[in-house]
Short mmCIF file of C-alpha atoms and ligand atoms in Angstrom, two decimals:
data_model
loop_
_atom_site.label_atom_id
_atom_site.label_comp_id
_atom_site.label_asym_id
_atom_site.label_seq_id
_atom_site.Cartn_x
_atom_site.Cartn_y
_atom_site.Cartn_z
CA MET P 1 0.00 0.00 0.00
CA GLN P 2 1.34 3.40 -0.97
CA PRO P 3 0.91 6.55 1.16
CA GLU P 4 -1.81 8.00 -1.11
CA GLU P 5 -3.94 4.87 -0.87
CA PHE P 6 -3.27 4.84 2.86
CA ARG P 7 -4.52 8.42 3.14
CA ALA P 8 -7.89 7.59 1.60
CA ALA P 9 -8.35 4.33 3.46
CA GLY P 10 -7.17 5.93 6.71
CA HIS P 11 -9.81 8.68 6.51
CA ALA P 12 -12.49 6.07 5.93
CA LEU P 13 -11.18 3.97 8.80
CA ILE P 14 -11.18 6.87 11.28
CA ASP P 15 -14.79 7.63 10.27
CA TRP P 16 -15.66 4.00 10.82
CA ILE P 17 -14.03 3.92 14.27
CA ALA P 18 -15.75 7.16 15.32
CA ASP P 19 -19.13 5.74 14.21
CA HIS P 20 -18.42 2.51 16.05
CA ARG P 21 -17.64 4.37 19.27
CA LEU P 22 -20.71 6.61 18.90
CA ALA P 23 -22.93 3.55 18.63
CA ALA P 24 -21.18 1.51 21.34
CA ASP P 25 -24.21 1.70 23.64
CA GLN P 26 -26.56 0.42 20.89
CA ARG P 27 -24.93 -3.01 20.77
CA PRO P 28 -25.19 -5.84 23.32
CA VAL P 29 -22.46 -5.48 25.97
CA LEU P 30 -21.40 -9.11 25.83
CA ALA P 31 -20.61 -10.57 22.40
CA ASP P 32 -23.48 -12.80 21.34
CA VAL P 33 -21.60 -15.47 19.40
CA ASN P 34 -20.99 -19.16 19.90
CA PRO P 35 -17.50 -20.60 20.16
CA GLY P 36 -15.99 -20.93 16.68
CA GLU P 37 -18.58 -18.68 15.05
CA VAL P 38 -16.16 -15.85 14.20
CA ARG P 39 -13.51 -18.29 13.01
CA GLY P 40 -16.09 -20.08 10.91
CA SER P 41 -17.03 -16.87 9.09
CA PHE P 42 -13.51 -16.73 7.57
CA PRO P 43 -12.24 -18.79 4.66
CA THR P 44 -9.86 -21.53 5.75
CA THR P 45 -7.01 -20.28 3.57
CA ALA P 46 -5.50 -16.82 3.12
CA PRO P 47 -6.94 -14.66 0.29
CA ASP P 48 -4.94 -15.00 -2.91
CA SER P 49 -5.90 -11.65 -4.41
CA PRO P 50 -6.23 -8.27 -2.70
CA VAL P 51 -9.60 -6.66 -2.04
CA ALA P 52 -10.55 -2.97 -2.00
CA PHE P 53 -10.58 -1.23 1.37
CA ASP P 54 -14.38 -0.78 1.30
CA GLU P 55 -14.77 -4.49 0.89
CA LEU P 56 -12.49 -5.11 3.86
CA LEU P 57 -14.52 -2.69 6.01
CA GLN P 58 -17.64 -4.66 5.13
CA GLN P 59 -15.95 -7.88 6.18
CA LEU P 60 -14.89 -6.21 9.41
CA GLU P 61 -18.50 -5.26 10.07
CA GLN P 62 -19.86 -8.71 9.19
CA ARG P 63 -17.26 -11.07 10.61
CA VAL P 64 -15.60 -9.24 13.46
CA VAL P 65 -18.04 -6.77 15.03
CA PRO P 66 -20.55 -9.44 16.14
CA GLY P 67 -17.74 -11.09 18.08
CA LEU P 68 -16.78 -7.96 20.03
CA THR P 69 -17.62 -7.61 23.70
CA GLU P 70 -18.07 -3.89 24.15
CA VAL P 71 -15.80 -2.98 27.03
CA GLN P 72 -16.33 0.70 26.13
CA HIS P 73 -20.11 0.28 26.66
CA PRO P 74 -21.38 2.46 29.52
CA MET P 75 -23.21 -0.59 30.94
CA HIS P 76 -20.01 -2.64 31.11
CA PHE P 77 -19.26 -3.29 34.78
CA GLY P 78 -17.19 -6.43 34.33
CA TRP P 79 -13.58 -7.21 35.31
CA PHE P 80 -11.91 -3.83 35.55
CA PRO P 81 -12.39 -0.89 33.17
CA ALA P 82 -10.26 -1.10 30.02
CA ASN P 83 -10.79 2.46 28.89
CA ALA P 84 -9.29 3.43 25.55
CA SER P 85 -9.43 7.21 25.36
CA LEU P 86 -9.68 8.31 21.75
CA ALA P 87 -6.88 10.82 22.42
CA SER P 88 -4.62 7.89 23.30
CA VAL P 89 -5.89 5.96 20.27
CA LEU P 90 -4.51 8.76 18.09
CA GLY P 91 -1.15 8.35 19.80
CA ASP P 92 -1.28 4.60 19.25
CA ILE P 93 -2.07 5.11 15.57
CA THR P 94 0.83 7.55 15.36
CA SER P 95 3.16 4.94 16.83
CA SER P 96 2.01 2.42 14.24
CA GLY P 97 2.14 4.95 11.43
CA LEU P 98 5.70 6.01 12.18
CA GLY P 99 6.79 2.38 12.07
CA ASN P 100 9.77 3.01 14.34
CA LEU P 101 11.91 0.35 15.95
CA GLY P 102 13.01 0.52 19.56
CA ILE P 103 15.94 -1.82 19.98
CA SER P 104 18.45 0.74 21.20
CA TRP P 105 18.61 4.48 21.80
CA GLU P 106 20.15 4.90 18.33
CA SER P 107 17.41 2.98 16.59
CA SER P 108 15.02 5.82 17.50
CA PRO P 109 16.31 8.35 20.03
CA ALA P 110 12.89 9.99 20.33
CA LEU P 111 11.25 6.68 21.19
CA THR P 112 13.51 6.33 24.22
CA GLU P 113 13.50 9.93 25.32
CA VAL P 114 9.74 10.54 25.05
CA GLU P 115 9.31 7.42 27.19
CA GLU P 116 11.69 8.92 29.77
CA VAL P 117 9.68 12.14 29.74
CA VAL P 118 6.20 10.61 30.09
CA CYS P 119 7.32 8.12 32.73
CA ASP P 120 8.68 11.01 34.73
CA TRP P 121 5.49 13.06 34.26
CA MET P 122 3.42 10.11 35.42
CA ARG P 123 5.69 9.61 38.42
CA GLN P 124 5.00 13.17 39.51
CA LEU P 125 1.26 12.84 38.84
CA VAL P 126 0.94 9.98 41.33
CA GLY P 127 3.12 11.70 43.92
CA LEU P 128 6.26 9.54 43.84
CA THR P 129 9.63 11.18 44.55
CA ASP P 130 12.33 11.56 41.92
CA ALA P 131 14.08 8.48 43.34
CA TRP P 132 12.07 6.48 40.80
CA LYS P 133 12.81 5.75 37.14
CA GLY P 134 10.14 4.29 34.92
CA THR P 135 9.58 2.35 31.74
CA ILE P 136 6.50 1.17 29.89
CA HIS P 137 5.78 -2.54 29.66
CA ASP P 138 2.97 -4.18 27.76
CA THR P 139 1.23 -5.45 30.89
CA ALA P 140 1.49 -5.68 34.66
CA SER P 141 2.01 -9.43 34.17
CA THR P 142 5.27 -8.79 32.35
CA ALA P 143 6.31 -6.19 34.93
CA CYS P 144 5.79 -8.75 37.69
CA VAL P 145 7.96 -11.31 35.87
CA VAL P 146 10.70 -8.69 35.58
CA ALA P 147 10.42 -7.78 39.28
CA LEU P 148 10.58 -11.41 40.38
CA LEU P 149 13.54 -12.16 38.10
CA VAL P 150 15.50 -9.28 39.59
CA ALA P 151 14.42 -10.34 43.09
CA ARG P 152 15.67 -13.85 42.36
CA GLU P 153 19.05 -12.57 41.27
CA ARG P 154 19.32 -10.23 44.23
CA ALA P 155 18.61 -13.11 46.60
CA THR P 156 21.26 -15.30 44.97
CA ALA P 157 23.99 -12.70 44.39
CA LEU P 158 23.48 -13.02 40.61
CA ALA P 159 23.44 -16.79 40.41
CA GLN P 160 22.54 -16.45 36.72
CA ASN P 161 26.17 -15.61 36.04
CA GLN P 162 27.22 -19.02 37.35
CA GLY P 163 25.06 -22.11 37.68
CA GLY P 164 21.78 -20.20 37.82
CA LEU P 165 18.86 -21.41 39.88
CA GLN P 166 20.00 -24.99 39.35
CA ALA P 167 23.04 -24.41 41.51
CA VAL P 168 21.22 -22.67 44.36
CA ASP P 169 20.87 -24.85 47.50
CA ALA P 170 18.24 -23.00 49.50
CA PRO P 171 14.75 -22.57 48.02
CA LEU P 172 13.79 -18.94 47.32
CA VAL P 173 10.42 -17.85 48.66
CA VAL P 174 7.89 -15.33 47.31
CA TYR P 175 5.21 -13.97 49.66
CA THR P 176 1.83 -12.76 48.55
CA THR P 177 -1.81 -13.47 49.44
CA SER P 178 -4.72 -15.50 48.11
CA GLU P 179 -6.14 -12.21 46.82
CA ALA P 180 -3.18 -11.39 44.56
CA HIS P 181 -3.85 -11.38 40.83
CA SER P 182 -3.25 -14.70 39.08
CA SER P 183 -0.39 -13.08 37.18
CA VAL P 184 1.63 -12.96 40.42
CA ALA P 185 1.71 -16.74 40.86
CA LYS P 186 2.30 -17.10 37.13
CA ALA P 187 5.27 -14.72 37.32
CA ALA P 188 6.71 -16.63 40.29
CA LEU P 189 6.37 -19.90 38.39
CA LEU P 190 7.95 -18.49 35.24
CA ALA P 191 10.79 -17.01 37.27
CA GLY P 192 11.54 -20.49 38.58
CA TYR P 193 10.46 -20.21 42.22
CA GLY P 194 8.06 -23.17 42.06
CA TRP P 195 4.60 -23.60 43.58
CA ASP P 196 5.98 -24.91 46.83
CA ASN P 197 7.79 -21.64 47.41
CA ILE P 198 4.88 -19.29 46.87
CA GLN P 199 3.75 -18.46 50.38
CA SER P 200 0.21 -17.32 50.76
CA VAL P 201 0.28 -14.95 53.73
CA ASP P 202 -2.88 -14.64 55.87
CA ILE P 203 -5.41 -11.99 55.02
CA ASP P 204 -7.65 -10.00 57.29
CA PRO P 205 -11.10 -11.62 56.88
CA VAL P 206 -12.85 -8.27 56.55
CA THR P 207 -10.48 -6.06 54.56
CA ARG P 208 -8.93 -9.03 52.70
CA ALA P 209 -5.54 -7.31 52.99
CA MET P 210 -2.28 -8.99 53.97
CA VAL P 211 -1.67 -9.28 57.72
CA PRO P 212 1.85 -7.92 58.30
CA GLU P 213 2.36 -9.93 61.51
CA SER P 214 1.69 -13.11 59.53
CA LEU P 215 4.24 -12.03 56.94
CA ALA P 216 6.81 -11.51 59.71
CA ALA P 217 6.07 -14.96 61.13
CA ALA P 218 6.28 -16.59 57.70
CA ILE P 219 9.64 -14.98 56.96
CA GLU P 220 10.99 -16.05 60.32
CA ALA P 221 9.81 -19.63 59.88
CA ASP P 222 11.32 -19.86 56.40
CA VAL P 223 14.67 -18.55 57.55
CA ALA P 224 14.66 -21.04 60.43
CA ALA P 225 13.93 -23.83 57.95
CA GLY P 226 16.84 -22.83 55.72
CA ARG P 227 14.81 -21.16 52.98
CA THR P 228 15.65 -17.75 51.51
CA PRO P 229 12.92 -15.08 51.53
CA ALA P 230 13.36 -13.35 48.17
CA ALA P 231 10.32 -11.21 47.38
CA VAL P 232 7.03 -9.89 48.66
CA VAL P 233 4.34 -8.90 46.18
CA ALA P 234 1.95 -6.44 47.81
CA SER P 235 -1.36 -5.88 46.06
CA VAL P 236 -2.52 -2.29 46.07
CA GLY P 237 -6.10 -2.81 44.93
CA THR P 238 -6.70 -6.55 44.54
CA THR P 239 -8.63 -7.86 41.59
CA GLY P 240 -11.44 -9.46 43.59
CA THR P 241 -12.44 -6.70 45.98
CA THR P 242 -9.82 -3.90 45.54
CA ALA P 243 -8.26 -4.68 48.91
CA PHE P 244 -5.14 -2.74 49.85
CA ASP P 245 -2.22 -4.60 51.39
CA PRO P 246 -0.63 -2.28 54.00
CA VAL P 247 2.55 -1.42 52.12
CA ASP P 248 4.10 0.67 54.87
CA ALA P 249 3.71 -2.07 57.48
CA ILE P 250 5.00 -4.64 54.99
CA ALA P 251 8.09 -2.51 54.30
CA GLU P 252 8.54 -2.28 58.05
CA VAL P 253 8.46 -6.07 58.40
CA ILE P 254 11.04 -6.44 55.63
CA GLU P 255 13.28 -3.86 57.21
CA ALA P 256 13.01 -5.52 60.61
CA SER P 257 13.96 -8.88 59.08
CA GLY P 258 17.35 -7.40 58.20
CA ARG P 259 17.14 -9.04 54.77
CA SER P 260 17.11 -7.32 51.41
CA ILE P 261 13.84 -8.88 50.31
CA TRP P 262 12.49 -7.33 47.12
CA LEU P 263 9.15 -5.55 47.62
CA HIS P 264 7.04 -5.30 44.49
CA VAL P 265 3.88 -3.19 44.59
CA ASP P 266 1.20 -4.38 42.17
CA ALA P 267 -1.08 -1.36 41.75
CA ALA P 268 -2.23 -2.36 38.26
CA MET P 269 -5.77 -1.12 38.80
CA ALA P 270 -5.52 1.26 41.75
CA GLY P 271 -2.51 3.20 40.46
CA THR P 272 -5.02 5.39 38.65
CA ALA P 273 -6.55 6.44 41.98
CA MET P 274 -3.13 7.75 43.03
CA LEU P 275 -3.61 10.55 40.51
CA LEU P 276 -5.89 11.92 43.25
CA PRO P 277 -3.98 13.23 46.27
CA GLU P 278 -6.89 12.25 48.53
CA CYS P 279 -6.41 8.56 47.64
CA ARG P 280 -2.67 8.31 48.17
CA HIS P 281 -2.98 7.21 51.80
CA LEU P 282 -4.15 3.90 50.30
CA TRP P 283 -0.62 3.05 49.14
CA GLN P 284 1.26 4.71 51.92
CA GLY P 285 4.74 3.20 52.05
CA ALA P 286 4.94 2.55 48.29
CA GLU P 287 7.94 4.85 48.31
CA ARG P 288 9.77 2.24 50.43
CA SER P 289 9.30 -0.59 47.91
CA ASP P 290 11.74 -1.73 45.21
CA SER P 291 9.36 -1.73 42.27
CA ILE P 292 5.89 -0.45 41.48
CA THR P 293 3.65 -1.24 38.56
CA TRP P 294 0.38 0.28 37.47
CA ASN P 295 -1.67 0.25 34.32
CA PRO P 296 -2.79 3.50 32.70
CA HIS P 297 -4.54 1.07 30.33
CA LYS P 298 -7.23 0.29 32.89
CA TRP P 299 -9.20 2.99 34.63
CA MET P 300 -7.12 5.98 33.50
CA GLY P 301 -7.82 5.03 29.91
CA THR P 302 -4.59 5.09 27.92
CA ILE P 303 -5.30 2.37 25.39
CA LEU P 304 -3.85 -1.10 26.02
CA ASP P 305 -0.97 -1.86 26.20
CA CYS P 306 0.46 0.60 28.65
CA SER P 307 1.78 -0.62 31.99
CA LEU P 308 4.15 1.61 33.93
CA PHE P 309 7.00 -0.03 35.83
CA TYR P 310 9.11 1.96 38.26
CA VAL P 311 12.26 0.94 40.09
CA ARG P 312 14.58 2.85 42.34
CA ASN P 313 17.74 1.00 41.33
CA THR P 314 18.03 0.67 37.57
CA GLY P 315 21.53 -0.78 37.96
CA GLU P 316 20.02 -3.90 39.51
CA LEU P 317 17.67 -4.26 36.53
CA GLU P 318 20.54 -3.84 34.11
CA SER P 319 22.73 -6.36 35.86
CA VAL P 320 20.02 -8.97 35.23
CA MET P 321 18.58 -7.89 31.87
CA SER P 322 21.57 -6.54 29.96
CA THR P 323 23.25 -8.69 27.34
CA ASN P 324 24.79 -5.98 25.17
CA PRO P 325 25.78 -7.88 22.04
CA SER P 326 28.43 -6.25 19.86
CA TYR P 327 26.01 -5.22 17.11
CA LEU P 328 24.06 -3.07 19.58
CA GLN P 329 27.00 -1.39 21.31
CA SER P 330 27.52 2.27 20.58
CA THR P 331 29.41 5.37 21.53
CA ALA P 332 26.34 6.76 23.28
CA ASP P 333 26.34 3.92 25.84
CA GLY P 334 26.63 5.33 29.30
CA GLU P 335 24.96 8.60 28.28
CA VAL P 336 21.58 7.24 27.25
CA THR P 337 18.95 4.81 28.48
CA GLN P 338 18.89 1.47 26.72
CA TYR P 339 15.41 0.24 27.63
CA ARG P 340 16.19 -3.25 26.31
CA ASP P 341 18.33 -3.61 29.45
CA TRP P 342 15.35 -2.84 31.70
CA GLY P 343 13.10 -5.65 30.55
CA ILE P 344 12.63 -8.78 28.47
CA PRO P 345 11.99 -7.79 24.83
CA LEU P 346 14.59 -6.34 22.51
CA GLY P 347 12.24 -4.66 20.00
CA ARG P 348 9.90 -2.13 21.58
CA ARG P 349 6.96 -0.11 20.26
CA PHE P 350 6.71 3.65 20.65
CA ARG P 351 4.21 3.27 23.49
CA ALA P 352 5.05 6.61 25.04
CA LEU P 353 3.13 8.39 22.26
CA LYS P 354 -0.27 7.21 23.42
CA LEU P 355 0.39 8.34 26.96
CA TRP P 356 1.72 11.68 25.74
CA PHE P 357 -1.29 12.24 23.43
CA HIS P 358 -3.65 11.24 26.23
CA LEU P 359 -2.15 13.73 28.68
CA GLU P 360 -1.95 16.54 26.11
CA LEU P 361 -5.35 16.13 24.49
CA ASP P 362 -7.60 15.05 27.36
CA GLY P 363 -5.61 16.78 30.09
CA ILE P 364 -4.93 15.48 33.57
CA GLU P 365 -7.60 17.60 35.25
CA ALA P 366 -10.36 16.11 33.09
CA ILE P 367 -9.01 12.64 33.84
CA ARG P 368 -8.99 13.38 37.57
CA THR P 369 -12.54 14.75 37.38
CA ARG P 370 -13.69 11.53 35.72
CA ILE P 371 -12.00 9.36 38.37
CA ARG P 372 -13.68 11.42 41.11
CA ARG P 373 -17.02 11.08 39.30
CA ASP P 374 -16.60 7.29 39.31
CA LEU P 375 -15.77 7.24 43.03
CA ASP P 376 -18.85 9.39 43.75
CA ASN P 377 -21.08 7.22 41.59
CA THR P 378 -19.79 4.07 43.28
CA ALA P 379 -20.44 5.53 46.72
CA TRP P 380 -23.96 6.46 45.61
CA LEU P 381 -24.73 2.93 44.37
CA ALA P 382 -23.22 1.34 47.48
CA GLY P 383 -25.46 3.61 49.57
CA GLU P 384 -28.57 2.56 47.62
CA ILE P 385 -27.71 -1.14 47.95
CA GLU P 386 -27.19 -0.79 51.70
CA LYS P 387 -30.69 0.64 52.11
CA VAL P 388 -32.32 -2.56 50.87
CA ASP P 389 -32.60 -5.46 53.31
CA ASP P 390 -32.09 -8.48 51.10
CA TRP P 391 -29.00 -7.08 49.39
CA THR P 392 -25.58 -7.38 51.01
CA ILE P 393 -22.26 -5.76 50.16
CA VAL P 394 -19.75 -8.44 51.10
CA SER P 395 -16.54 -6.44 51.46
CA PRO P 396 -15.40 -2.85 51.99
CA VAL P 397 -15.59 -0.51 48.99
CA PRO P 398 -12.41 1.56 49.07
CA LEU P 399 -12.50 2.34 45.35
CA GLN P 400 -14.89 1.71 42.44
CA THR P 401 -15.71 -1.99 42.82
CA ILE P 402 -18.74 -3.23 44.77
CA CYS P 403 -19.11 -6.93 45.57
CA VAL P 404 -22.76 -7.80 46.20
CA ARG P 405 -25.16 -10.62 46.86
CA HIS P 406 -28.89 -10.78 46.70
CA MET P 407 -29.77 -12.80 49.81
CA PRO P 408 -33.54 -13.27 50.02
CA ASP P 409 -34.99 -15.06 53.05
CA GLY P 410 -35.10 -18.82 52.73
CA LEU P 411 -32.15 -19.24 50.41
CA SER P 412 -28.84 -20.57 51.67
CA GLY P 413 -25.79 -22.63 50.71
CA ASP P 414 -25.80 -24.09 47.21
CA GLU P 415 -29.27 -22.69 46.50
CA LEU P 416 -28.08 -19.21 47.27
CA ASP P 417 -25.06 -19.67 45.00
CA GLU P 418 -27.31 -20.99 42.23
CA HIS P 419 -29.57 -17.98 42.62
CA THR P 420 -26.61 -15.60 42.41
CA LEU P 421 -25.28 -17.25 39.27
CA ARG P 422 -28.76 -17.29 37.74
CA TRP P 423 -29.54 -13.60 38.12
CA VAL P 424 -26.11 -12.48 36.96
CA ARG P 425 -26.28 -14.81 33.96
CA ASN P 426 -29.70 -13.46 33.08
CA ILE P 427 -28.34 -9.92 33.08
CA ASN P 428 -25.25 -10.82 31.08
CA GLU P 429 -27.12 -12.87 28.49
CA SER P 430 -29.64 -10.07 27.98
CA GLY P 431 -26.85 -7.89 26.60
CA ALA P 432 -28.16 -4.94 28.64
CA ALA P 433 -25.23 -4.91 31.08
CA TYR P 434 -22.26 -7.01 32.03
CA LEU P 435 -21.18 -7.96 35.57
CA THR P 436 -18.60 -10.51 36.69
CA PRO P 437 -19.45 -13.33 39.10
CA ALA P 438 -16.60 -14.30 41.44
CA ARG P 439 -16.18 -16.59 44.43
CA ILE P 440 -15.54 -14.64 47.59
CA ASP P 441 -15.75 -16.49 50.88
CA VAL P 442 -16.57 -14.21 53.76
CA PRO P 443 -16.51 -15.69 57.27
CA GLY P 444 -20.00 -15.80 58.73
CA LEU P 445 -21.68 -15.13 55.40
CA ASP P 446 -23.50 -17.93 53.63
CA GLY P 447 -22.65 -18.91 50.07
CA SER P 448 -19.58 -17.90 48.16
CA TRP P 449 -20.62 -16.70 44.71
CA THR P 450 -20.63 -12.93 44.58
CA VAL P 451 -21.23 -10.40 41.84
CA ARG P 452 -18.62 -7.73 41.18
CA ILE P 453 -19.79 -4.36 39.93
CA SER P 454 -16.72 -2.58 38.61
CA VAL P 455 -17.51 1.07 37.84
CA GLY P 456 -15.27 3.23 35.67
CA VAL P 457 -15.98 3.03 31.94
CA GLU P 458 -15.34 6.46 30.43
CA ASN P 459 -18.97 6.92 29.35
CA THR P 460 -20.64 5.52 32.45
CA GLU P 461 -22.71 8.23 34.11
CA ARG P 462 -24.97 8.20 37.17
CA ARG P 463 -27.99 7.35 35.01
CA HIS P 464 -26.30 4.14 33.89
CA LEU P 465 -25.82 3.10 37.52
CA GLU P 466 -29.45 3.91 38.20
CA ALA P 467 -30.43 1.71 35.26
CA LEU P 468 -28.14 -1.06 36.50
CA TRP P 469 -29.60 -0.99 40.01
CA ASP P 470 -33.15 -1.26 38.58
CA LEU P 471 -32.05 -4.10 36.35
CA MET P 472 -30.38 -5.95 39.24
CA ARG P 473 -33.46 -5.76 41.45
CA THR P 474 -35.95 -6.81 38.79
CA THR P 475 -33.71 -9.57 37.43
CA ALA P 476 -32.86 -10.98 40.86
CA THR P 477 -36.54 -10.98 41.87
CA SER P 478 -37.72 -12.69 38.71
CA ALA P 479 -34.88 -15.24 39.01
CA LEU P 480 -36.62 -16.46 42.20
CA SER P 481 -39.79 -17.55 40.45
C1 LIG L 1 -5.39 -6.27 35.94
C2 LIG L 1 -4.43 -6.63 36.99
C3 LIG L 1 -3.25 -7.30 36.69
C4 LIG L 1 -2.93 -7.79 35.31
O1 LIG L 1 -2.75 -6.75 34.43
P1 LIG L 1 -2.23 -7.02 32.95
O2 LIG L 1 -1.68 -5.68 32.57
O3 LIG L 1 -3.41 -7.44 32.15
O4 LIG L 1 -1.19 -8.06 33.01
C5 LIG L 1 -2.37 -7.56 37.71
N1 LIG L 1 -2.63 -7.17 38.97
C6 LIG L 1 -3.77 -6.53 39.30
C7 LIG L 1 -3.99 -6.13 40.72
C8 LIG L 1 -4.71 -6.25 38.31
O5 LIG L 1 -5.83 -5.59 38.65
#
């Protein structure tokens, strides 16, 4: 395709995307297709002659759109928000359009230096000191792998440079809780720690946050048994209920242990809240950790993939991640950042552009206003739910996620769980809204299936929450009959 053809097709595509976004709330929230249906709408072999762009747009409409779950729909309350601000979309398109290659500073100096700039802007916007240096990863999952690899090497005095993990005698232990995101255990497994060495520290039954005294006891017991505590992953805003592990107290425990245990703060979702000074008490102590990750690609709304990863000691990262082959060495080494030495991939996209566009075009104050709106709307809905007897909020609501059950008289145990799954399925299958069921066991509360209402889609206003609350009550009541 030549630039002039691209120009015409590109204009048509932008129109198509704008129309798609405008009509997002006209489509069912959850894709209404059966497994294999999208795949089956495609020929089994690649096309052997090119089609016109109009024809491709038609195919997009016919084959792909029916298989899209509309996470930008204002009635989407599932998982966590995956906002994709159109300002950031323009930055993402720019990155693609420039077709740059980030394998070294030389391969695109601007790619590296804009990333340095936006990471530093974002650091300031969440109130971290200038002790931190950041980079952009694809996801928080990758960032956690990186953190646990560096933790592993710190705990073994760079064993990778000799026999690696295979020559280490004492098992290395990672501490987290049952509430940590599944990517934490996955990262620990990939980094070679092994299931047996992932310690699930006790949680407070009400707040579902890590109990620091239990962490201290676990570390002590492991040391006594000849194991090496290597890392703690603290969740700042867990995926189930947005619980906040007490980072300051955890840092205190690590300090008191006298060991240089790596503390990784996983704030993938809640990092966005730290844009608001009034929320920062929720991650108090983050400054004392070794690494922090959070995803602008969730609630803040910089289109996926955009996960910020901050460390205080970049030298430690480089000692683990740097390979520096001869064909990448240059005279600028030592003066510039080589982001390949801060993470796993060699080739990097120009991700900083979407964050830069987002900040310039939407503006941080509008973003903060939207986050405050979502917190207000969540508090309003939680208040309404609390007023009604047969509805229960099962855990504290520090942020924008409410975990609820409809608990009518006479239902308990498996029947209660079946009822919960029935009403949420009825809502989801109707296409009118989407909510995520999750198992959350609360001591003293019957049943374990719970429904998560995760507020925060860019276009979700109070009226959408009002509509959701009506829908929940009517659907749950009719699910009884
Ligand atoms: C969403 C989430 C993750 C995973 O994020 P990805 O960027 O999709 O890997 C990890 N931890 C927490 C707490 C999350 O909310």
